[in-house]
mmCIF file of C-alpha atoms in Angstrom:
data_model
loop_
_atom_site.group_PDB
_atom_site.id
_atom_site.type_symbol
_atom_site.label_atom_id
_atom_site.label_comp_id
_atom_site.label_asym_id
_atom_site.label_seq_id
_atom_site.Cartn_x
_atom_site.Cartn_y
_atom_site.Cartn_z
ATOM 1 C CA MET A 2 152.825 11.204 -21.348
ATOM 2 C CA ARG A 3 151.113 14.346 -20.091
ATOM 3 C CA GLN A 4 149.035 13.730 -16.808
ATOM 4 C CA ILE A 5 145.368 14.322 -17.778
ATOM 5 C CA PHE A 6 143.730 12.616 -14.737
ATOM 6 C CA GLU A 7 143.584 13.746 -11.082
ATOM 7 C CA TYR A 8 141.958 11.647 -8.263
ATOM 8 C CA HIS A 9 138.526 11.868 -6.915
ATOM 9 C CA PRO A 10 137.101 10.892 -3.508
ATOM 10 C CA VAL A 11 133.507 9.746 -4.500
ATOM 11 C CA ILE A 12 134.658 8.217 -8.179
ATOM 12 C CA GLY A 13 138.220 7.472 -8.061
ATOM 13 C CA TYR A 14 139.282 9.861 -10.374
ATOM 14 C CA ARG A 15 138.551 12.280 -13.175
ATOM 15 C CA PHE A 16 139.846 14.506 -15.740
ATOM 16 C CA ILE A 17 142.360 17.148 -14.634
ATOM 17 C CA PRO A 18 139.645 19.984 -15.199
ATOM 18 C CA VAL A 19 139.711 22.734 -18.322
ATOM 19 C CA ILE A 20 142.633 21.324 -20.152
ATOM 20 C CA LYS A 21 143.274 21.131 -23.392
ATOM 21 C CA ALA A 22 145.806 17.936 -24.448
ATOM 22 C CA ARG A 23 147.298 15.610 -27.270
ATOM 23 C CA VAL A 24 147.283 11.800 -26.299
ATOM 24 C CA PRO A 25 149.472 9.501 -28.454
ATOM 25 C CA HIS A 26 147.406 6.804 -30.215
ATOM 26 C CA GLU A 27 147.798 4.398 -32.642
ATOM 27 C CA GLY A 28 145.487 6.612 -35.308
ATOM 28 C CA GLY A 29 148.286 8.812 -34.916
ATOM 29 C CA GLY A 30 147.091 10.608 -31.288
ATOM 30 C CA TYR A 31 143.781 12.549 -30.303
ATOM 31 C CA LEU A 32 143.191 15.744 -28.546
ATOM 32 C CA ILE A 33 141.499 15.891 -25.736
ATOM 33 C CA GLN A 34 139.353 19.378 -24.017
ATOM 34 C CA THR A 35 137.976 19.108 -20.542
ATOM 35 C CA ASN A 36 134.888 20.934 -18.927
ATOM 36 C CA ASN A 37 134.899 23.086 -15.443
ATOM 37 C CA LYS A 38 134.222 19.598 -13.474
ATOM 38 C CA GLY A 39 136.803 17.399 -15.209
ATOM 39 C CA PHE A 40 134.928 15.600 -18.042
ATOM 40 C CA ARG A 41 135.842 15.514 -22.149
ATOM 41 C CA CYS A 42 133.077 18.020 -22.972
ATOM 42 C CA THR A 43 133.094 21.057 -24.911
ATOM 43 C CA HIS A 44 129.925 22.535 -22.326
ATOM 44 C CA ASP A 45 130.739 23.258 -19.214
ATOM 45 C CA VAL A 46 128.268 21.957 -16.059
ATOM 46 C CA THR A 47 125.459 24.952 -15.501
ATOM 47 C CA GLU A 48 123.024 23.916 -12.847
ATOM 48 C CA LYS A 49 120.609 25.845 -15.488
ATOM 49 C CA LYS A 50 120.282 25.415 -18.974
ATOM 50 C CA ARG A 51 120.001 27.756 -21.895
ATOM 51 C CA GLU A 52 116.171 27.830 -22.713
ATOM 52 C CA SER A 53 116.551 27.087 -26.202
ATOM 53 C CA VAL A 54 118.723 23.936 -26.173
ATOM 54 C CA PHE A 55 117.140 20.427 -25.588
ATOM 55 C CA ARG A 56 120.190 19.020 -23.080
ATOM 56 C CA VAL A 57 121.164 15.537 -22.946
ATOM 57 C CA ILE A 58 123.040 13.645 -20.296
ATOM 58 C CA LEU A 59 125.491 11.473 -21.021
ATOM 59 C CA PHE A 60 127.313 8.485 -19.189
ATOM 60 C CA GLY A 61 129.517 5.624 -20.191
ATOM 61 C CA ASP A 62 133.063 4.721 -19.928
ATOM 62 C CA SER A 63 135.405 5.172 -23.003
ATOM 63 C CA PHE A 64 133.731 4.185 -25.549
ATOM 64 C CA THR A 65 131.552 7.126 -25.498
ATOM 65 C CA ALA A 66 134.731 9.298 -23.663
ATOM 66 C CA GLY A 67 136.115 9.083 -26.763
ATOM 67 C CA ASP A 68 139.092 7.124 -26.292
ATOM 68 C CA GLY A 69 141.144 7.193 -29.685
ATOM 69 C CA VAL A 70 139.370 9.965 -31.224
ATOM 70 C CA SER A 71 139.279 13.920 -30.703
ATOM 71 C CA ASN A 72 136.483 15.723 -29.162
ATOM 72 C CA GLN A 73 134.669 16.282 -32.166
ATOM 73 C CA PHE A 74 134.388 12.962 -33.951
ATOM 74 C CA ARG A 75 132.743 11.108 -30.769
ATOM 75 C CA TYR A 76 128.873 10.018 -31.464
ATOM 76 C CA SER A 77 127.745 12.655 -28.313
ATOM 77 C CA ASP A 78 129.364 15.405 -30.736
ATOM 78 C CA LEU A 79 128.537 14.192 -33.868
ATOM 79 C CA LEU A 80 124.703 14.077 -33.105
ATOM 80 C CA GLU A 81 124.998 17.746 -31.540
ATOM 81 C CA GLN A 82 126.871 18.898 -35.295
ATOM 82 C CA ARG A 83 123.367 17.379 -37.190
ATOM 83 C CA ILE A 84 120.573 18.224 -35.058
ATOM 84 C CA PRO A 85 119.771 21.660 -34.258
ATOM 85 C CA GLN A 86 119.441 22.753 -30.805
ATOM 86 C CA LEU A 87 120.801 19.776 -28.799
ATOM 87 C CA GLU A 88 123.231 19.668 -26.523
ATOM 88 C CA PHE A 89 125.469 16.709 -24.804
ATOM 89 C CA LEU A 90 127.028 16.881 -21.166
ATOM 90 C CA ASN A 91 128.828 14.147 -21.559
ATOM 91 C CA PHE A 92 129.796 13.117 -18.678
ATOM 92 C CA ALA A 93 131.832 9.778 -19.939
ATOM 93 C CA LEU A 94 134.996 8.426 -18.033
ATOM 94 C CA PRO A 95 137.798 5.838 -19.242
ATOM 95 C CA GLY A 96 138.504 2.688 -17.240
ATOM 96 C CA THR A 97 135.438 3.096 -15.313
ATOM 97 C CA GLY A 98 131.900 0.789 -14.567
ATOM 98 C CA THR A 99 128.563 1.240 -14.229
ATOM 99 C CA ASP A 100 128.413 1.997 -10.569
ATOM 100 C CA GLN A 101 130.800 4.699 -11.094
ATOM 101 C CA HIS A 102 128.736 6.318 -13.760
ATOM 102 C CA TYR A 103 125.746 6.263 -11.105
ATOM 103 C CA LEU A 104 128.193 8.168 -8.550
ATOM 104 C CA ILE A 105 128.758 10.749 -11.068
ATOM 105 C CA PHE A 106 125.398 11.383 -12.022
ATOM 106 C CA LYS A 107 124.698 11.833 -8.453
ATOM 107 C CA GLU A 108 127.599 13.801 -7.677
ATOM 108 C CA TYR A 109 127.762 16.147 -10.725
ATOM 109 C CA ALA A 110 124.182 15.533 -12.539
ATOM 110 C CA ALA A 111 121.049 14.598 -10.815
ATOM 111 C CA HIS A 112 120.607 18.246 -9.484
ATOM 112 C CA ILE A 113 120.898 19.843 -12.870
ATOM 113 C CA GLU A 114 117.946 20.929 -15.219
ATOM 114 C CA TYR A 115 117.838 18.462 -18.118
ATOM 115 C CA ASN A 116 115.623 16.873 -21.266
ATOM 116 C CA ALA A 117 116.936 13.564 -21.300
ATOM 117 C CA ALA A 118 119.559 10.765 -19.911
ATOM 118 C CA VAL A 119 121.559 8.325 -22.016
ATOM 119 C CA ILE A 120 123.091 5.556 -19.837
ATOM 120 C CA ALA A 121 125.477 4.114 -22.503
ATOM 121 C CA VAL A 122 127.157 0.747 -20.977
ATOM 122 C CA TRP A 123 129.657 -0.936 -22.631
ATOM 123 C CA VAL A 124 128.309 -4.818 -22.126
ATOM 124 C CA GLU A 125 132.254 -5.612 -20.440
ATOM 125 C CA ASN A 126 131.046 -3.359 -17.884
ATOM 126 C CA VAL A 127 129.351 -6.201 -16.006
ATOM 127 C CA ARG A 128 133.296 -7.437 -14.980
ATOM 128 C CA ARG A 129 133.892 -3.807 -13.582
ATOM 129 C CA VAL A 130 130.482 -3.492 -11.489
ATOM 130 C CA GLY A 131 131.887 -7.083 -9.957
ATOM 131 C CA SER A 132 135.550 -6.240 -9.084
ATOM 132 C CA ARG A 133 137.072 -3.785 -6.492
ATOM 133 C CA TYR A 134 140.375 -3.329 -8.098
ATOM 134 C CA ARG A 135 141.183 -2.398 -11.759
ATOM 135 C CA LEU A 136 144.992 -2.409 -13.561
ATOM 136 C CA TYR A 137 146.156 0.921 -14.972
ATOM 137 C CA GLN A 138 148.636 2.525 -16.575
ATOM 138 C CA ASP A 139 150.441 5.796 -15.001
ATOM 139 C CA ASP A 140 151.672 8.288 -16.862
ATOM 140 C CA GLN A 141 155.175 5.879 -17.255
ATOM 141 C CA GLY A 142 153.225 3.143 -18.864
ATOM 142 C CA ARG A 143 154.102 1.248 -16.015
ATOM 143 C CA ASP A 144 150.848 -1.024 -14.721
ATOM 144 C CA VAL A 145 149.601 0.231 -11.511
ATOM 145 C CA LEU A 146 146.773 -1.007 -9.238
ATOM 146 C CA TYR A 147 143.728 1.261 -7.963
ATOM 147 C CA ALA A 148 140.952 -0.138 -5.391
ATOM 148 C CA LYS A 149 137.561 1.850 -6.646
ATOM 149 C CA PRO A 150 134.265 2.132 -5.348
ATOM 150 C CA TYR A 151 131.792 -0.176 -5.833
ATOM 151 C CA PHE A 152 128.259 -1.637 -4.629
ATOM 152 C CA GLU A 153 127.418 -4.938 -2.973
ATOM 153 C CA PHE A 154 124.675 -6.218 -1.497
ATOM 154 C CA ASP A 155 123.597 -6.042 1.958
ATOM 155 C CA ASN A 156 120.044 -7.499 3.458
ATOM 156 C CA GLY A 157 119.192 -7.160 -0.077
ATOM 157 C CA GLN A 158 120.065 -3.434 -0.336
ATOM 158 C CA LEU A 159 122.546 -1.717 -2.232
ATOM 159 C CA VAL A 160 125.143 -0.628 -0.380
ATOM 160 C CA LEU A 161 128.351 1.723 -1.795
ATOM 161 C CA ARG A 162 132.001 0.805 -0.181
ATOM 162 C CA ASN A 163 135.289 1.903 -0.325
ATOM 163 C CA THR A 164 134.237 5.790 0.098
ATOM 164 C CA PRO A 165 136.730 7.820 0.181
ATOM 165 C CA VAL A 166 138.652 5.686 -2.495
ATOM 166 C CA PRO A 167 142.403 5.160 -1.376
ATOM 167 C CA ARG A 168 144.306 7.860 -3.181
ATOM 168 C CA GLU A 169 147.057 5.426 -3.813
ATOM 169 C CA PRO A 170 148.109 2.292 -5.477
ATOM 170 C CA ILE A 171 148.093 -0.700 -4.304
ATOM 171 C CA PRO A 172 151.058 -3.113 -4.853
ATOM 172 C CA GLU A 173 149.725 -6.315 -6.984
ATOM 173 C CA SER A 174 152.148 -8.442 -4.193
ATOM 174 C CA GLU A 175 149.455 -7.431 -1.197
ATOM 175 C CA LEU A 176 146.196 -8.603 -2.557
ATOM 176 C CA SER A 177 145.221 -11.909 -0.675
ATOM 177 C CA LYS A 178 143.600 -14.888 -2.904
ATOM 178 C CA GLU A 179 140.761 -13.164 -2.454
ATOM 179 C CA ASP A 180 140.878 -10.008 -3.381
ATOM 180 C CA GLU A 181 142.933 -11.298 -6.774
ATOM 181 C CA ARG A 182 139.816 -12.429 -8.311
ATOM 182 C CA LEU A 183 138.147 -9.065 -7.425
ATOM 183 C CA VAL A 184 140.423 -7.513 -9.864
ATOM 184 C CA ASP A 185 139.468 -6.396 -13.500
ATOM 185 C CA TRP A 186 142.806 -6.927 -15.612
ATOM 186 C CA GLY A 187 141.451 -5.006 -17.993
ATOM 187 C CA GLY A 188 138.839 -7.898 -20.219
ATOM 188 C CA ARG A 189 139.518 -11.398 -20.921
ATOM 189 C CA PHE A 190 139.693 -10.310 -24.817
ATOM 190 C CA LEU A 191 143.075 -8.919 -24.917
ATOM 191 C CA THR A 192 144.803 -11.996 -26.612
ATOM 192 C CA LEU A 193 141.777 -12.220 -29.391
ATOM 193 C CA ARG A 194 142.321 -8.642 -30.110
ATOM 194 C CA ASN A 195 144.970 -9.212 -33.380
ATOM 195 C CA VAL A 196 143.673 -12.813 -34.120
ATOM 196 C CA ALA A 197 140.630 -11.874 -36.719
ATOM 197 C CA ASP A 198 143.325 -9.939 -39.039
ATOM 198 C CA GLN A 199 145.720 -12.886 -38.619
ATOM 199 C CA LEU A 200 143.154 -15.769 -39.480
ATOM 200 C CA GLY A 201 140.713 -14.113 -41.636
ATOM 201 C CA PHE A 202 137.398 -13.123 -40.676
ATOM 202 C CA LEU A 203 135.307 -16.318 -41.855
ATOM 203 C CA ASN A 204 138.160 -18.137 -39.814
ATOM 204 C CA MET A 205 137.892 -16.589 -37.266
ATOM 205 C CA ALA A 206 134.288 -16.654 -37.674
ATOM 206 C CA ARG A 207 134.079 -20.022 -37.771
ATOM 207 C CA ARG A 208 136.311 -20.646 -34.522
ATOM 208 C CA LEU A 209 134.716 -18.727 -32.315
ATOM 209 C CA SER A 210 130.991 -19.376 -33.120
ATOM 210 C CA ARG A 211 130.153 -21.047 -29.967
ATOM 211 C CA TYR A 212 132.095 -19.315 -27.890
ATOM 212 C CA GLN A 213 130.160 -16.780 -25.296
ATOM 213 C CA PRO A 214 132.628 -13.670 -24.406
ATOM 214 C CA MET A 215 130.352 -12.232 -21.618
ATOM 215 C CA PRO A 216 128.635 -15.296 -20.178
ATOM 216 C CA GLU A 217 127.558 -13.059 -17.039
ATOM 217 C CA TYR A 218 124.398 -12.465 -18.810
ATOM 218 C CA LYS A 219 123.405 -15.984 -19.653
ATOM 219 C CA ASP A 220 122.124 -17.052 -16.003
ATOM 220 C CA PRO A 221 119.645 -13.586 -14.896
ATOM 221 C CA GLN A 222 120.935 -14.644 -11.134
ATOM 222 C CA ASN A 223 124.713 -13.789 -11.509
ATOM 223 C CA SER A 224 125.729 -11.868 -9.291
ATOM 224 C CA SER A 225 127.838 -9.314 -10.908
ATOM 225 C CA TRP A 226 124.335 -8.999 -13.251
ATOM 226 C CA ARG A 227 122.415 -8.136 -10.442
ATOM 227 C CA VAL A 228 124.396 -5.857 -9.098
ATOM 228 C CA MET A 229 124.181 -3.955 -11.920
ATOM 229 C CA ARG A 230 120.530 -4.471 -12.831
ATOM 230 C CA ALA A 231 120.160 -3.367 -9.560
ATOM 231 C CA ILE A 232 122.522 0.143 -9.840
ATOM 232 C CA LEU A 233 121.048 0.549 -13.075
ATOM 233 C CA LEU A 234 116.968 0.010 -11.581
ATOM 234 C CA GLU A 235 117.456 2.578 -8.921
ATOM 235 C CA TRP A 236 119.447 5.567 -11.277
ATOM 236 C CA ILE A 237 116.708 5.385 -13.508
ATOM 237 C CA ARG A 238 114.153 5.299 -11.571
ATOM 238 C CA SER A 239 115.946 8.292 -9.644
ATOM 239 C CA CYS A 240 115.894 10.258 -12.803
ATOM 240 C CA ALA A 241 113.124 12.883 -13.413
ATOM 241 C CA LYS A 242 113.571 13.201 -17.151
ATOM 242 C CA PRO A 243 113.415 10.175 -19.684
ATOM 243 C CA VAL A 244 116.377 7.805 -20.262
ATOM 244 C CA VAL A 245 117.765 5.682 -22.871
ATOM 245 C CA LEU A 246 119.081 2.686 -21.728
ATOM 246 C CA MET A 247 121.747 1.798 -24.775
ATOM 247 C CA PRO A 248 124.569 -1.136 -24.595
ATOM 248 C CA ILE A 249 126.899 -0.890 -26.420
ATOM 249 C CA PRO A 250 128.399 -4.254 -27.819
ATOM 250 C CA ILE A 251 132.168 -5.729 -27.747
ATOM 251 C CA TYR A 252 132.910 -6.325 -31.300
ATOM 252 C CA HIS A 253 132.694 -9.740 -31.262
ATOM 253 C CA TYR A 254 128.964 -9.288 -31.566
ATOM 254 C CA VAL A 255 129.427 -6.800 -33.758
ATOM 255 C CA GLU A 256 131.688 -8.865 -36.681
ATOM 256 C CA CYS A 257 128.885 -11.530 -35.827
ATOM 257 C CA MET A 258 131.673 -13.487 -33.915
ATOM 258 C CA SER A 259 129.480 -14.977 -30.543
ATOM 259 C CA ASP A 260 125.960 -14.965 -30.259
ATOM 260 C CA PRO A 261 123.993 -11.934 -28.579
ATOM 261 C CA ARG A 262 121.168 -12.949 -27.365
ATOM 262 C CA HIS A 263 121.754 -13.297 -23.601
ATOM 263 C CA TYR A 264 123.211 -9.242 -22.868
ATOM 264 C CA GLN A 265 119.797 -8.418 -25.353
ATOM 265 C CA ALA A 266 117.720 -10.265 -23.355
ATOM 266 C CA ARG A 267 118.930 -9.324 -19.869
ATOM 267 C CA PHE A 268 118.503 -5.857 -21.374
ATOM 268 C CA ARG A 269 115.455 -6.211 -22.556
ATOM 269 C CA GLU A 270 114.040 -7.253 -19.331
ATOM 270 C CA LEU A 271 115.888 -4.124 -17.607
ATOM 271 C CA ALA A 272 114.279 -1.880 -19.395
ATOM 272 C CA GLU A 273 110.771 -3.326 -19.264
ATOM 273 C CA GLU A 274 111.216 -3.179 -15.606
ATOM 274 C CA ALA A 275 112.500 0.047 -15.233
ATOM 275 C CA GLY A 276 110.257 1.955 -17.722
ATOM 276 C CA CYS A 277 113.040 3.386 -19.570
ATOM 277 C CA ILE A 278 113.703 3.592 -23.463
ATOM 278 C CA LEU A 279 115.399 1.033 -24.712
ATOM 279 C CA HIS A 280 118.156 1.321 -27.821
ATOM 280 C CA ASP A 281 119.709 -1.405 -28.843
ATOM 281 C CA PRO A 282 122.603 -0.117 -32.095
ATOM 282 C CA LEU A 283 123.585 -3.839 -32.465
ATOM 283 C CA PRO A 284 120.890 -4.258 -35.237
ATOM 284 C CA ASP A 285 122.246 -1.305 -36.972
ATOM 285 C CA LEU A 286 125.640 -2.180 -36.720
ATOM 286 C CA THR A 287 125.488 -5.678 -37.926
ATOM 287 C CA ALA A 288 123.705 -4.053 -40.875
ATOM 288 C CA TYR A 289 126.873 -3.165 -42.701
ATOM 289 C CA SER A 290 129.432 -5.070 -44.572
ATOM 290 C CA PRO A 291 132.004 -7.062 -42.546
ATOM 291 C CA GLU A 292 134.301 -4.834 -43.940
ATOM 292 C CA LYS A 293 133.076 -1.319 -42.420
ATOM 293 C CA ARG A 294 132.292 -3.708 -39.479
ATOM 294 C CA ARG A 295 135.713 -3.803 -38.927
ATOM 295 C CA GLY A 296 136.398 -0.531 -39.852
ATOM 296 C CA PHE A 297 134.841 0.555 -36.352
ATOM 297 C CA ARG A 298 137.613 -0.567 -34.238
ATOM 298 C CA PHE A 299 141.244 0.582 -34.732
ATOM 299 C CA LYS A 300 143.743 -2.502 -35.685
ATOM 300 C CA ASN A 301 144.870 -2.784 -32.179
ATOM 301 C CA ASP A 302 142.949 -0.900 -30.593
ATOM 302 C CA VAL A 303 138.866 -1.888 -29.658
ATOM 303 C CA HIS A 304 137.817 1.568 -28.941
ATOM 304 C CA PRO A 305 135.744 2.900 -32.174
ATOM 305 C CA THR A 306 137.109 4.884 -34.831
ATOM 306 C CA PRO A 307 135.600 7.774 -36.251
ATOM 307 C CA GLN A 308 134.011 5.645 -38.441
ATOM 308 C CA GLY A 309 132.452 3.376 -35.555
ATOM 309 C CA HIS A 310 131.732 7.033 -33.791
ATOM 310 C CA GLU A 311 129.598 7.947 -37.090
ATOM 311 C CA ALA A 312 127.465 4.431 -36.853
ATOM 312 C CA LEU A 313 126.350 4.637 -33.413
ATOM 313 C CA ALA A 314 125.414 8.520 -33.926
ATOM 314 C CA ASP A 315 123.252 7.160 -37.215
ATOM 315 C CA SER A 316 122.343 4.722 -34.828
ATOM 316 C CA LEU A 317 121.093 6.869 -31.730
ATOM 317 C CA ARG A 318 119.934 9.880 -34.116
ATOM 318 C CA PRO A 319 115.945 8.499 -34.584
ATOM 319 C CA ALA A 320 115.764 8.067 -30.404
ATOM 320 C CA ILE A 321 116.813 11.175 -29.410
ATOM 321 C CA GLU A 322 114.762 13.073 -32.609
ATOM 322 C CA LYS A 323 112.083 11.490 -31.046
ATOM 323 C CA LEU A 324 112.598 12.534 -27.574
ATOM 324 C CA MET A 325 112.545 15.960 -28.614
ATOM 325 C CA ILE A 326 109.755 16.067 -30.530
ATOM 326 C CA ASP A 327 107.851 14.303 -27.664
ATOM 327 C CA GLY A 328 109.531 17.088 -25.371
ATOM 328 C CA LYS A 329 107.520 19.808 -27.815
ATOM 329 C CA THR A 330 104.376 18.331 -27.503
ATOM 330 C CA GLY A 331 104.245 17.996 -24.184
ATOM 331 C CA GLY A 332 105.271 13.832 -24.333
ATOM 332 C CA LEU A 333 107.877 13.633 -21.776
ATOM 333 C CA LYS A 334 107.065 13.069 -18.113
ATOM 334 C CA THR A 335 108.174 15.891 -15.868
#
């Protein structure tokens, strides 16, 4: 597989700028195109925006960057195609957490012109924020561990650690027992990805009806949630323009296998405190039939299919259109 990422001292890595590449995938492979700053976006990042466009800056992980689909099938690109004069600058980066997304904003977007920001938080990111290392596969398919930047509290204040980020991978044998607990191994759902298909939807739903895949959200004082909450509060308050906070649910919630109320409550409380717009797509996603909801992810890969991105675009569209109307009528903060 062609190398598509390069080292970055602040974030850890980014896409190699200005490349076009085909990535193998169970869906038949997909095409990526990167811009001048090393993100999957057809628009270059410029300090000034075109006067005629409504520019939205977008942040997230692989669910927003579009793992599994070509650029034009992602929800951000679909919205651009459907709404005249809308421009998305997609700063999403696979394998990263909300802490790194905040660093991307500060490094690449805080100083540019934009009309609104969308922070898309895949809800599993609460685990990435609580980690200091992450497992990746290199271009040869081998598992490798890399350190990542992270935030922690020091006398009640958020402090950034581990920058510049070490360039070289870390042998797993060199990790202490404490460090092993701080590795993001890629989520605890790997063994469950195919079970729903093997047992059938109804049996799986019954088996997991009391299973809570994201217990970090149950307690508002959970350490990982407290760090992510503090990052998002600081980030949102630093934005000069309106912010849409969009928690993207894991498939357990979309397919009604688990109760989403804890994470929904945490994000609702956060949005109220931050004074931002909360867009929860889950009610829109669960309104589809079970068969259509299962089609929102691939057979093995949990990332959104083109149909999943279509559903996310349809859900987010009214919030974006309202922001654009408010901008024309002077309703946006300046």
